[in-house]
C-alpha atoms as a printed R data frame, in Angstrom:
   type eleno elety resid chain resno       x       y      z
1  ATOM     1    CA   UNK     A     1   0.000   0.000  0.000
2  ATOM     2    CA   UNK     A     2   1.787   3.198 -1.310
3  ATOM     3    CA   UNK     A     3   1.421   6.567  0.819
4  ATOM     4    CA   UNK     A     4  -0.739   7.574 -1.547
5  ATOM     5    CA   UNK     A     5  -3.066   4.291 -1.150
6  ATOM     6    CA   UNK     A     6  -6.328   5.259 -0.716
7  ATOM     7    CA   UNK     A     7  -7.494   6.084  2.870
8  ATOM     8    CA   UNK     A     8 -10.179   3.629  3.299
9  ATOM     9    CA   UNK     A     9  -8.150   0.827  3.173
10 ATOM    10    CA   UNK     A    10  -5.389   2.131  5.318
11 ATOM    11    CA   UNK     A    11  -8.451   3.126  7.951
12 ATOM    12    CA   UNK     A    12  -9.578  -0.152  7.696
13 ATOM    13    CA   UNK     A    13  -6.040  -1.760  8.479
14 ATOM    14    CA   UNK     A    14  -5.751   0.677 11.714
15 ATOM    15    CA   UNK     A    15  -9.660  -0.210 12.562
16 ATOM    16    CA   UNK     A    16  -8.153  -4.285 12.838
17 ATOM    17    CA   UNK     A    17  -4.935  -3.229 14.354
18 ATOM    18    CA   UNK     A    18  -7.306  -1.409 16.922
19 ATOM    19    CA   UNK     A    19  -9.239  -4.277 17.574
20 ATOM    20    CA   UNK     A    20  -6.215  -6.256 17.526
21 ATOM    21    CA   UNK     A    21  -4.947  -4.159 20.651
22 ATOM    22    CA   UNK     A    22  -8.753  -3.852 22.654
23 ATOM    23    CA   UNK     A    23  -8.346  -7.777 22.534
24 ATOM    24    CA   UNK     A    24  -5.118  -8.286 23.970
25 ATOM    25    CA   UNK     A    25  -4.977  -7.813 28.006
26 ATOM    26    CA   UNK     A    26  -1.512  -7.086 27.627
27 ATOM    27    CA   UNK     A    27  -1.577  -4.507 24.864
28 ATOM    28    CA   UNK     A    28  -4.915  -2.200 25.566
29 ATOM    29    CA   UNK     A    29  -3.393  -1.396 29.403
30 ATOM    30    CA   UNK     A    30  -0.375   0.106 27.566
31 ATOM    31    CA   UNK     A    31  -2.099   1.610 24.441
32 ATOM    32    CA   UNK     A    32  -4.140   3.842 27.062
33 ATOM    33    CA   UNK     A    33  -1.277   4.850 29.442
34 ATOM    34    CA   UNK     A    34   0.878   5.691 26.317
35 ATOM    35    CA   UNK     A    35  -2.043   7.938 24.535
36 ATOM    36    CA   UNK     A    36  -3.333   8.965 27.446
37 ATOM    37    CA   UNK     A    37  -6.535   7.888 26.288
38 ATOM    38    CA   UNK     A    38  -9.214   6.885 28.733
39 ATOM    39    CA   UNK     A    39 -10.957   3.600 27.633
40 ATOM    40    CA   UNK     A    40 -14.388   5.012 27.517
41 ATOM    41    CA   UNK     A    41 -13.219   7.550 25.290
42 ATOM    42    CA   UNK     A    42 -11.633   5.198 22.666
43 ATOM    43    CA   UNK     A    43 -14.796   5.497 20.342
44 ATOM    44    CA   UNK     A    44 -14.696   9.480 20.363
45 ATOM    45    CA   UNK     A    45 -11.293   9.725 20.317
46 ATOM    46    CA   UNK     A    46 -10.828   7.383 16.939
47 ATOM    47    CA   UNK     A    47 -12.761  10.191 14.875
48 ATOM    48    CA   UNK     A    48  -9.946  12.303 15.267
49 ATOM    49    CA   UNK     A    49  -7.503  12.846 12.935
50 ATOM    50    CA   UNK     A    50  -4.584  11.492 13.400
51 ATOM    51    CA   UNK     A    51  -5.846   8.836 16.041
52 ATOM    52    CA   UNK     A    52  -6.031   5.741 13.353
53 ATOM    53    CA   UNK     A    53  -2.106   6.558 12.259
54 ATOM    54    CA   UNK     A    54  -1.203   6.490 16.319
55 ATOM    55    CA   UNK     A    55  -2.750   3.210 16.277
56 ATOM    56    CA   UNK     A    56  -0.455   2.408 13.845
57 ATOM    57    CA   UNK     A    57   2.586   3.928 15.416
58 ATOM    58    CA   UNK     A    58   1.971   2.145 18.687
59 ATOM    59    CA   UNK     A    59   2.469  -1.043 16.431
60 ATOM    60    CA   UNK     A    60   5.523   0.286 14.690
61 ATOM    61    CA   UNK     A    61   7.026   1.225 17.683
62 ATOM    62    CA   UNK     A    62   7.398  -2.236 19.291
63 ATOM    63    CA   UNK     A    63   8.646  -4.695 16.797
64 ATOM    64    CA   UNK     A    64   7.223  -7.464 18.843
65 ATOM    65    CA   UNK     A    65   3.743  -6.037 18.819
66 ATOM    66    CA   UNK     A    66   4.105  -5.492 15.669
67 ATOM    67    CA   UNK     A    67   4.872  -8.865 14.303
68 ATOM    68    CA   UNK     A    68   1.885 -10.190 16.133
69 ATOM    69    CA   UNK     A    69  -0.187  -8.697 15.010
70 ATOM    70    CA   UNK     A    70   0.985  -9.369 11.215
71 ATOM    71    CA   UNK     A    71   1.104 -13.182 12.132
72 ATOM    72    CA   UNK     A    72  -2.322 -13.235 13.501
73 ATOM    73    CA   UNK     A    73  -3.622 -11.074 10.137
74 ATOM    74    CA   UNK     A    74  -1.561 -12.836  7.682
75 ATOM    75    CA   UNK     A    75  -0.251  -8.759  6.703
76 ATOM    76    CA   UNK     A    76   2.911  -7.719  5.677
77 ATOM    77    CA   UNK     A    77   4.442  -5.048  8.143
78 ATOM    78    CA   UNK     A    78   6.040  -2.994  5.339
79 ATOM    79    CA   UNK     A    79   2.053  -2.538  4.901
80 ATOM    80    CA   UNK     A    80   1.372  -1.245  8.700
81 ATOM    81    CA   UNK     A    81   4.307   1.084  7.681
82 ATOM    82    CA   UNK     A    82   2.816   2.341  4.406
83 ATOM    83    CA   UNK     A    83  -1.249   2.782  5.900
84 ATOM    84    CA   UNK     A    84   0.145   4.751  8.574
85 ATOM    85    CA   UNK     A    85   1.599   7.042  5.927
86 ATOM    86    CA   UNK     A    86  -1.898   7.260  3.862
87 ATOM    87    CA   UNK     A    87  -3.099   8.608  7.274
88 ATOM    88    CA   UNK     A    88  -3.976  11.841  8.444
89 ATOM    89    CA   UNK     A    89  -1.478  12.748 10.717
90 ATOM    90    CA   UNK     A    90   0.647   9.799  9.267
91 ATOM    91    CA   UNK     A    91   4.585  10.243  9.238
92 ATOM    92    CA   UNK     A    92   7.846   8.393 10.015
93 ATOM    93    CA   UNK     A    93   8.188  10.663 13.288
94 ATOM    94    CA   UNK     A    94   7.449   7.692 15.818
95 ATOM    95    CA   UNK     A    95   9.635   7.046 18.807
96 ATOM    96    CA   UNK     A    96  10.399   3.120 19.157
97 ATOM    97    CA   UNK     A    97   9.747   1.606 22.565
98 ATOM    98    CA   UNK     A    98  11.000  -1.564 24.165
């Protein structure tokens, strides 16, 4: 998926990694305390822009994270990388975590 993919798909992709997170007891503690995001607020706050590519970042920054959530999705992660570019808000600017 190109940067200039079209934005429904790359919404869609962040809408699964999303789900992918809220699913994982592990994952949706660390997604809120890292946004900030409270998890009542989850549905307002994913109509903002730039929410679905932070999704997406919170993947890219944890290589481990990442690659589950490929494996369980059968998806490339050069794709994660490219739908958080199609984005609003979208960029390379994300800080990697361990």
């Amino acid at each position: 998926m190109p940067a200039s993919a079209n934005s429904p798909a790359a919404e869609a992709l962040a809408i699964q990694a999303l789900g992918f997170i809220a699913a994982d007891p592990v994952l949706l503690p660390r997604f809120l305390a890292l946004t900030g995001i409270e998890a009542d607020a989850i549905r307002r706050a994913a109509a903002e822009p730039g929410f679905l590519a932070g999704v997406l970042n919170f993947l890219l920054a944890h290589e481990p994270t990442l690659t589950a959530f490929c494996q369980a999705h059968d998806i490339d992660p050069a794709a994660v990388g490219q739908a958080q570019r199609a984005l609003p808000g979208g960029n390379d600017d994300f800080l990697a975590s361990t």
